[in-house]
Short mmCIF file of N, CA, C and O in Angstrom, two decimals:
data_model
loop_
_atom_site.label_atom_id
_atom_site.label_comp_id
_atom_site.label_asym_id
_atom_site.label_seq_id
_atom_site.Cartn_x
_atom_site.Cartn_y
_atom_site.Cartn_z
N MET A 1 138.94 97.48 81.04
CA MET A 1 137.55 97.12 81.01
C MET A 1 137.04 97.24 82.55
O MET A 1 137.66 96.95 83.38
N LYS A 2 135.80 97.76 82.51
CA LYS A 2 135.06 97.97 83.79
C LYS A 2 133.89 97.03 83.84
O LYS A 2 133.27 96.93 82.91
N LYS A 3 133.57 96.55 85.06
CA LYS A 3 132.35 95.72 85.32
C LYS A 3 131.28 96.65 85.75
O LYS A 3 131.25 97.35 86.65
N ILE A 4 130.37 96.88 84.65
CA ILE A 4 129.27 97.90 84.90
C ILE A 4 128.26 97.23 85.99
O ILE A 4 127.92 97.92 86.97
N LEU A 5 127.90 96.14 85.67
CA LEU A 5 126.91 95.46 86.58
C LEU A 5 126.91 93.97 86.37
O LEU A 5 126.78 93.38 85.10
N GLU A 6 127.31 93.30 87.30
CA GLU A 6 127.19 91.68 87.25
C GLU A 6 126.11 91.29 88.17
O GLU A 6 125.96 91.77 89.40
N VAL A 7 125.14 90.53 87.72
CA VAL A 7 124.02 90.07 88.45
C VAL A 7 124.09 88.60 88.33
O VAL A 7 124.08 87.90 87.32
N ILE A 8 124.33 87.85 89.66
CA ILE A 8 124.40 86.45 89.55
C ILE A 8 123.22 85.88 90.39
O ILE A 8 122.84 86.53 91.53
N GLN A 9 122.52 84.96 89.79
CA GLN A 9 121.45 84.33 90.63
C GLN A 9 121.83 83.08 91.25
O GLN A 9 122.44 82.17 90.72
N CYS A 10 121.80 83.00 92.69
CA CYS A 10 122.19 81.92 93.48
C CYS A 10 121.33 80.77 93.35
O CYS A 10 120.06 80.89 92.90
N ARG A 11 121.75 79.67 93.84
CA ARG A 11 120.76 78.41 93.83
C ARG A 11 119.48 78.61 94.69
O ARG A 11 118.50 78.02 94.24
N ASP A 12 119.58 79.40 95.65
CA ASP A 12 118.28 79.74 96.45
C ASP A 12 117.47 80.68 95.83
O ASP A 12 116.50 81.08 96.42
N GLY A 13 117.86 81.15 94.58
CA GLY A 13 117.02 82.18 93.89
C GLY A 13 117.30 83.60 94.20
O GLY A 13 116.97 84.60 93.44
N GLY A 14 118.24 83.84 95.20
CA GLY A 14 118.61 85.31 95.55
C GLY A 14 119.53 85.71 94.48
O GLY A 14 120.37 85.07 93.90
N LEU A 15 119.62 87.13 94.54
CA LEU A 15 120.47 87.68 93.47
C LEU A 15 121.63 88.36 94.27
O LEU A 15 121.51 88.84 95.23
N ARG A 16 122.86 88.42 93.57
CA ARG A 16 123.98 89.04 94.07
C ARG A 16 124.49 90.03 93.04
O ARG A 16 124.44 89.65 91.77
N PHE A 17 124.75 91.33 93.42
CA PHE A 17 125.20 92.28 92.49
C PHE A 17 126.62 92.74 92.67
O PHE A 17 127.12 92.76 93.92
N ASN A 18 127.28 93.01 91.70
CA ASN A 18 128.70 93.52 91.76
C ASN A 18 128.94 94.46 90.67
O ASN A 18 128.42 94.50 89.55
N THR A 19 129.89 95.49 90.97
CA THR A 19 130.20 96.50 90.04
C THR A 19 131.55 97.09 90.32
O THR A 19 131.95 97.15 91.51
N ASP A 20 132.23 97.67 89.30
CA ASP A 20 133.39 98.40 89.65
C ASP A 20 133.21 99.90 89.72
O ASP A 20 134.14 100.50 90.02
N LEU A 21 131.96 100.26 89.47
CA LEU A 21 131.70 101.77 89.63
C LEU A 21 131.64 102.18 90.97
O LEU A 21 131.05 101.41 91.89
N ASP A 22 131.87 103.50 91.35
CA ASP A 22 131.70 103.94 92.62
C ASP A 22 131.06 105.40 92.35
O ASP A 22 131.76 106.26 92.13
N VAL A 23 129.74 105.52 92.46
CA VAL A 23 129.01 106.76 92.20
C VAL A 23 129.25 107.78 93.19
O VAL A 23 129.11 108.92 93.00
N GLN A 24 129.61 107.37 94.41
CA GLN A 24 129.97 108.38 95.50
C GLN A 24 131.31 109.00 95.08
O GLN A 24 131.39 110.21 95.47
N ASP A 25 132.15 108.36 94.42
CA ASP A 25 133.47 108.92 94.01
C ASP A 25 133.37 109.73 92.75
O ASP A 25 134.06 110.68 92.49
N ASP A 26 132.50 109.24 91.83
CA ASP A 26 132.36 109.96 90.46
C ASP A 26 130.95 109.90 90.05
O ASP A 26 130.49 109.08 89.28
N MET A 27 130.09 110.91 90.36
CA MET A 27 128.68 111.03 89.98
C MET A 27 128.67 111.06 88.45
O MET A 27 127.58 110.69 87.95
N MET A 28 129.58 111.70 87.70
CA MET A 28 129.40 111.60 86.23
C MET A 28 129.52 110.24 85.61
O MET A 28 129.12 110.16 84.45
N ALA A 29 129.96 109.27 86.37
CA ALA A 29 130.05 108.01 85.83
C ALA A 29 128.69 107.51 85.53
O ALA A 29 128.48 106.66 84.47
N VAL A 30 127.61 107.79 86.19
CA VAL A 30 126.26 107.42 86.06
C VAL A 30 125.73 108.01 84.74
O VAL A 30 125.20 107.35 83.87
N MET A 31 126.02 109.30 84.42
CA MET A 31 125.60 109.96 83.25
C MET A 31 126.23 109.40 82.07
O MET A 31 125.76 109.14 81.09
N ASP A 32 127.58 109.25 82.24
CA ASP A 32 128.40 108.66 81.10
C ASP A 32 127.93 107.29 80.83
O ASP A 32 127.86 106.86 79.61
N LEU A 33 127.52 106.47 81.80
CA LEU A 33 127.05 105.16 81.64
C LEU A 33 125.64 105.11 80.86
O LEU A 33 125.49 104.44 79.96
N ALA A 34 124.84 106.06 81.23
CA ALA A 34 123.48 106.28 80.58
C ALA A 34 123.84 106.41 79.08
O ALA A 34 123.13 105.87 78.21
N VAL A 35 124.63 107.43 78.69
CA VAL A 35 124.90 107.76 77.31
C VAL A 35 125.49 106.52 76.62
O VAL A 35 125.07 106.24 75.51
N ASN A 36 126.36 105.89 77.27
CA ASN A 36 127.10 104.79 76.58
C ASN A 36 126.13 103.54 76.39
O ASN A 36 126.07 102.84 75.27
N ALA A 37 125.27 103.35 77.40
CA ALA A 37 124.29 102.31 77.36
C ALA A 37 123.23 102.59 76.15
O ALA A 37 122.91 101.65 75.40
N MET A 38 122.85 103.92 76.20
CA MET A 38 121.79 104.11 75.09
C MET A 38 122.49 104.00 73.73
O MET A 38 121.82 103.36 72.83
N PHE A 39 123.68 104.51 73.53
CA PHE A 39 124.24 104.28 72.17
C PHE A 39 124.48 102.78 71.86
O PHE A 39 124.22 102.28 70.83
N SER A 40 124.93 102.01 72.85
CA SER A 40 125.22 100.57 72.69
C SER A 40 123.97 99.85 72.37
O SER A 40 123.73 98.97 71.52
N MET A 41 122.73 100.16 73.15
CA MET A 41 121.60 99.49 73.00
C MET A 41 121.04 99.76 71.68
O MET A 41 120.25 98.90 71.13
N ALA A 42 121.35 100.92 71.02
CA ALA A 42 120.64 101.28 69.77
C ALA A 42 121.47 100.83 68.61
O ALA A 42 121.12 100.72 67.55
N THR A 43 122.84 100.63 68.89
CA THR A 43 123.80 100.44 67.65
C THR A 43 124.63 99.13 67.77
O THR A 43 124.98 98.67 66.75
N LYS A 44 124.90 98.66 68.95
CA LYS A 44 125.96 97.49 69.09
C LYS A 44 125.31 96.36 69.80
O LYS A 44 126.02 95.30 69.81
N LEU A 45 124.18 96.22 70.23
CA LEU A 45 123.66 95.16 70.95
C LEU A 45 123.00 94.01 70.08
O LEU A 45 121.95 93.72 69.88
N TRP A 46 124.09 93.41 69.26
CA TRP A 46 123.75 92.45 68.27
C TRP A 46 124.27 91.11 68.84
O TRP A 46 124.94 90.98 69.73
N GLY A 47 123.67 90.03 68.34
CA GLY A 47 124.02 88.63 68.70
C GLY A 47 122.83 87.71 68.96
O GLY A 47 123.03 86.68 69.38
N GLY A 48 121.67 88.33 68.78
CA GLY A 48 120.53 87.56 68.95
C GLY A 48 119.84 87.44 70.34
O GLY A 48 118.78 86.97 70.48
N ASN A 49 120.50 88.26 71.37
CA ASN A 49 120.02 88.12 72.79
C ASN A 49 119.52 89.54 73.14
O ASN A 49 119.25 89.77 74.29
N GLU A 50 119.31 90.38 72.14
CA GLU A 50 118.91 91.73 72.56
C GLU A 50 117.58 91.80 73.30
O GLU A 50 117.42 92.38 74.24
N GLN A 51 116.61 91.01 72.94
CA GLN A 51 115.21 90.86 73.63
C GLN A 51 115.36 90.51 74.99
O GLN A 51 114.85 90.99 76.03
N THR A 52 116.31 89.42 75.26
CA THR A 52 116.45 88.84 76.59
C THR A 52 117.08 89.89 77.46
O THR A 52 116.70 90.15 78.72
N VAL A 53 118.23 90.58 77.02
CA VAL A 53 118.99 91.50 77.66
C VAL A 53 118.07 92.63 78.14
O VAL A 53 118.08 93.06 79.33
N ILE A 54 117.31 93.19 77.23
CA ILE A 54 116.41 94.28 77.52
C ILE A 54 115.38 93.85 78.64
O ILE A 54 115.03 94.60 79.46
N ALA A 55 114.81 92.74 78.37
CA ALA A 55 113.86 92.13 79.33
C ALA A 55 114.41 92.04 80.74
O ALA A 55 113.67 92.49 81.75
N VAL A 56 115.63 91.66 80.94
CA VAL A 56 116.23 91.51 82.22
C VAL A 56 116.49 92.80 82.74
O VAL A 56 116.19 93.14 83.85
N ILE A 57 116.88 93.87 81.99
CA ILE A 57 117.14 95.11 82.50
C ILE A 57 115.83 95.72 83.00
O ILE A 57 115.72 96.28 83.94
N ARG A 58 114.78 95.56 82.18
CA ARG A 58 113.37 95.97 82.64
C ARG A 58 113.01 95.28 83.91
O ARG A 58 112.28 95.90 84.71
N ALA A 59 113.24 93.96 83.97
CA ALA A 59 112.83 93.39 85.26
C ALA A 59 113.49 93.87 86.42
O ALA A 59 112.82 94.07 87.56
N LEU A 60 114.82 94.18 86.37
CA LEU A 60 115.59 94.89 87.33
C LEU A 60 114.92 96.20 87.81
O LEU A 60 114.74 96.62 88.96
N PHE A 61 114.46 96.92 86.75
CA PHE A 61 113.91 98.30 86.94
C PHE A 61 112.60 98.20 87.67
O PHE A 61 112.35 98.88 88.53
N VAL A 62 111.72 97.20 87.22
CA VAL A 62 110.52 96.90 87.93
C VAL A 62 110.62 96.63 89.37
O VAL A 62 109.97 97.11 90.21
N ALA A 63 111.61 95.73 89.63
CA ALA A 63 111.99 95.33 90.93
C ALA A 63 112.27 96.47 91.75
O ALA A 63 111.82 96.71 92.99
N ASP A 64 113.17 97.38 91.27
CA ASP A 64 113.51 98.70 91.95
C ASP A 64 112.36 99.59 92.20
O ASP A 64 112.32 100.05 93.28
N MET A 65 111.53 99.76 91.30
CA MET A 65 110.37 100.63 91.43
C MET A 65 109.34 100.07 92.48
O MET A 65 108.74 100.76 93.25
N ALA A 66 109.28 98.77 92.46
CA ALA A 66 108.43 98.04 93.46
C ALA A 66 108.75 98.25 94.90
O ALA A 66 107.83 98.33 95.74
N ILE A 67 110.04 98.64 95.20
CA ILE A 67 110.43 98.74 96.62
C ILE A 67 110.85 100.29 96.81
O ILE A 67 111.38 100.52 97.89
N CYS A 68 110.68 101.09 95.95
CA CYS A 68 110.98 102.49 95.84
C CYS A 68 110.01 103.21 96.83
O CYS A 68 108.88 102.95 96.85
N VAL A 69 110.48 104.31 97.63
CA VAL A 69 109.76 104.94 98.49
C VAL A 69 108.85 106.02 97.83
O VAL A 69 107.65 106.14 98.20
N ASN A 70 109.37 106.72 96.83
CA ASN A 70 108.50 107.69 96.08
C ASN A 70 108.55 107.35 94.60
O ASN A 70 109.27 108.01 93.77
N ARG A 71 107.79 106.34 94.25
CA ARG A 71 107.90 105.96 92.87
C ARG A 71 107.46 106.94 91.92
O ARG A 71 108.04 107.15 90.89
N ARG A 72 106.47 107.64 92.17
CA ARG A 72 105.99 108.81 91.22
C ARG A 72 107.06 109.80 90.91
O ARG A 72 107.22 110.12 89.82
N ALA A 73 107.79 110.21 91.93
CA ALA A 73 108.75 111.25 91.76
C ALA A 73 109.94 110.65 90.97
O ALA A 73 110.47 111.33 89.99
N VAL A 74 110.29 109.34 91.32
CA VAL A 74 111.40 108.79 90.47
C VAL A 74 111.00 108.56 88.99
O VAL A 74 111.80 108.88 88.15
N LEU A 75 109.90 108.13 88.78
CA LEU A 75 109.34 107.84 87.41
C LEU A 75 109.18 109.17 86.60
O LEU A 75 109.47 109.26 85.45
N LYS A 76 108.83 110.25 87.42
CA LYS A 76 108.77 111.47 86.65
C LYS A 76 110.09 112.07 86.26
O LYS A 76 110.29 112.47 85.02
N GLY A 77 111.08 111.90 87.12
CA GLY A 77 112.47 112.39 86.90
C GLY A 77 113.07 111.53 85.69
O GLY A 77 113.60 112.01 84.77
N LEU A 78 112.88 110.21 85.87
CA LEU A 78 113.30 109.29 84.85
C LEU A 78 112.68 109.66 83.40
O LEU A 78 113.30 109.58 82.43
N GLY A 79 111.40 109.90 83.42
CA GLY A 79 110.65 110.14 82.25
C GLY A 79 111.25 111.45 81.62
O GLY A 79 111.43 111.45 80.35
N GLU A 80 111.39 112.53 82.35
CA GLU A 80 111.92 113.72 81.85
C GLU A 80 113.29 113.61 81.34
O GLU A 80 113.72 114.03 80.16
N GLU A 81 114.21 112.86 81.97
CA GLU A 81 115.56 112.72 81.68
C GLU A 81 115.68 111.88 80.36
O GLU A 81 116.46 112.06 79.44
N SER A 82 114.88 110.80 80.33
CA SER A 82 115.08 109.96 79.05
C SER A 82 114.45 110.50 77.92
O SER A 82 114.77 110.30 76.84
N GLU A 83 113.35 111.46 78.11
CA GLU A 83 112.91 112.05 77.09
C GLU A 83 113.88 113.16 76.41
O GLU A 83 114.00 113.19 75.20
N ARG A 84 114.46 113.83 77.33
CA ARG A 84 115.55 114.75 76.91
C ARG A 84 116.70 114.06 76.02
O ARG A 84 117.08 114.36 75.08
N MET A 85 117.15 112.94 76.69
CA MET A 85 118.34 112.20 76.07
C MET A 85 117.82 111.61 74.74
O MET A 85 118.61 111.51 73.78
N GLY A 86 116.51 111.03 74.77
CA GLY A 86 116.07 110.41 73.49
C GLY A 86 115.99 111.44 72.42
O GLY A 86 116.27 111.10 71.19
N LYS A 87 115.53 112.66 72.63
CA LYS A 87 115.53 113.72 71.62
C LYS A 87 116.96 114.03 71.14
O LYS A 87 117.16 114.08 69.82
N GLN A 88 117.87 114.16 72.06
CA GLN A 88 119.24 114.37 71.63
C GLN A 88 119.75 113.30 70.75
O GLN A 88 120.46 113.54 69.82
N PHE A 89 119.56 112.00 71.19
CA PHE A 89 120.06 110.87 70.46
C PHE A 89 119.41 110.90 69.06
O PHE A 89 120.17 110.53 68.10
N THR A 90 118.09 111.01 68.97
CA THR A 90 117.42 110.92 67.63
C THR A 90 118.05 111.99 66.69
O THR A 90 118.25 111.76 65.55
N LYS A 91 118.22 113.24 67.18
CA LYS A 91 118.81 114.31 66.52
C LYS A 91 120.12 113.84 65.94
O LYS A 91 120.61 114.11 64.77
N MET A 92 121.13 113.39 66.87
CA MET A 92 122.40 112.89 66.50
C MET A 92 122.43 111.88 65.40
O MET A 92 123.17 111.95 64.49
N MET A 93 121.50 110.87 65.60
CA MET A 93 121.41 109.82 64.57
C MET A 93 121.08 110.37 63.36
O MET A 93 121.59 109.81 62.20
N LYS A 94 120.13 111.16 63.17
CA LYS A 94 119.71 111.67 61.96
C LYS A 94 120.85 112.46 61.25
O LYS A 94 121.08 112.38 60.12
N GLU A 95 121.66 113.14 62.09
CA GLU A 95 122.71 113.84 61.56
C GLU A 95 123.84 112.83 60.95
O GLU A 95 124.30 113.08 59.83
N LEU A 96 124.07 111.87 61.70
CA LEU A 96 124.97 110.90 61.29
C LEU A 96 124.52 110.10 60.04
O LEU A 96 125.31 109.75 59.13
N GLU A 97 123.21 109.79 59.96
CA GLU A 97 122.61 109.01 58.78
C GLU A 97 122.69 110.07 57.56
O GLU A 97 123.13 109.48 56.45
N ALA A 98 122.42 111.26 57.67
CA ALA A 98 122.63 112.25 56.65
C ALA A 98 124.10 112.31 56.21
O ALA A 98 124.32 112.54 54.82
N GLN A 99 125.03 112.10 57.11
CA GLN A 99 126.49 112.20 56.56
C GLN A 99 126.91 110.81 56.14
O GLN A 99 128.07 110.69 55.76
N GLY A 100 126.08 109.92 56.18
CA GLY A 100 126.59 108.48 55.70
C GLY A 100 127.37 107.76 56.78
O GLY A 100 127.98 106.82 56.43
N LYS A 101 127.27 108.18 57.92
CA LYS A 101 128.22 107.57 59.02
C LYS A 101 127.28 106.62 59.89
O LYS A 101 127.93 105.98 60.77
N ALA A 102 125.93 106.57 59.72
CA ALA A 102 125.29 105.61 60.47
C ALA A 102 124.05 105.10 59.56
O ALA A 102 123.63 105.70 58.64
N MET A 103 123.65 103.91 59.95
CA MET A 103 122.51 103.30 59.37
C MET A 103 121.45 102.80 60.47
O MET A 103 121.96 102.43 61.48
N SER A 104 120.24 102.81 60.15
CA SER A 104 119.24 102.51 61.17
C SER A 104 118.53 101.04 60.74
O SER A 104 118.43 100.89 59.59
N PHE A 105 118.33 100.20 61.71
CA PHE A 105 117.80 98.92 61.45
C PHE A 105 116.53 98.75 62.36
O PHE A 105 116.64 99.20 63.52
N ALA A 106 115.66 98.15 62.00
CA ALA A 106 114.45 97.78 62.83
C ALA A 106 114.97 96.79 63.94
O ALA A 106 115.86 96.08 63.68
N PRO A 107 114.12 96.78 65.09
CA PRO A 107 114.57 95.80 66.12
C PRO A 107 114.52 94.38 65.61
O PRO A 107 113.65 93.86 64.91
N GLY A 108 115.61 93.65 66.06
CA GLY A 108 115.71 92.28 65.64
C GLY A 108 116.29 92.02 64.26
O GLY A 108 116.45 90.94 63.80
N VAL A 109 116.57 93.17 63.55
CA VAL A 109 117.29 93.01 62.26
C VAL A 109 118.68 93.30 62.45
O VAL A 109 119.06 94.36 62.65
N PRO A 110 119.49 92.31 62.06
CA PRO A 110 120.91 92.49 62.27
C PRO A 110 121.45 93.40 61.22
O PRO A 110 120.81 93.38 60.00
N PRO A 111 122.64 94.14 61.36
CA PRO A 111 123.18 94.82 60.34
C PRO A 111 123.82 93.88 59.35
O PRO A 111 124.10 92.81 59.53
N PRO A 112 124.11 94.42 58.00
CA PRO A 112 124.63 93.56 57.03
C PRO A 112 126.06 93.15 57.52
O PRO A 112 126.69 93.82 58.27
N SER A 113 126.50 91.98 56.96
CA SER A 113 127.91 91.43 57.60
C SER A 113 128.95 92.35 56.90
O SER A 113 128.70 93.01 55.77
N SER A 114 130.00 92.35 57.49
CA SER A 114 131.04 93.35 56.88
C SER A 114 131.55 92.96 55.54
O SER A 114 131.88 93.75 54.64
N LYS A 115 131.29 91.77 55.07
CA LYS A 115 131.51 91.30 53.74
C LYS A 115 130.59 91.92 52.70
O LYS A 115 131.04 92.16 51.56
N ASN A 116 129.41 92.13 53.06
CA ASN A 116 128.42 92.69 52.26
C ASN A 116 128.47 94.14 52.23
O ASN A 116 127.69 94.76 51.36
N ARG A 117 129.10 94.84 53.15
CA ARG A 117 129.14 96.33 53.02
C ARG A 117 129.95 96.90 51.98
O ARG A 117 130.97 96.31 51.64
N SER A 118 129.38 97.94 51.40
CA SER A 118 130.34 98.61 50.31
C SER A 118 131.07 99.74 50.85
O SER A 118 130.84 100.29 51.84
#
């Protein structure tokens, strides 16, 4: 198991970050992480805390953008990459649903329990 990102808030309000990843050593780790995160966020992020987890991720993103030197260029690149990945993901999910290997649920709707699955 790898620590992707640990964020600890100290008593003084400051944040401390830790990770087991080394992007200088393995740049593909970032792309692999994006793909795994996208799949997990769409399929496995159950337990009732989805809304809070995504809100925290977005807060970290907003903080990063607030101190970014070239926000427009970063947002443009992220927008293009996320659009490309989103289209690929949607296509893949439609194929899996057609094969009966995947089911879609609206946000906040948990999947049926394994006891109820046929």
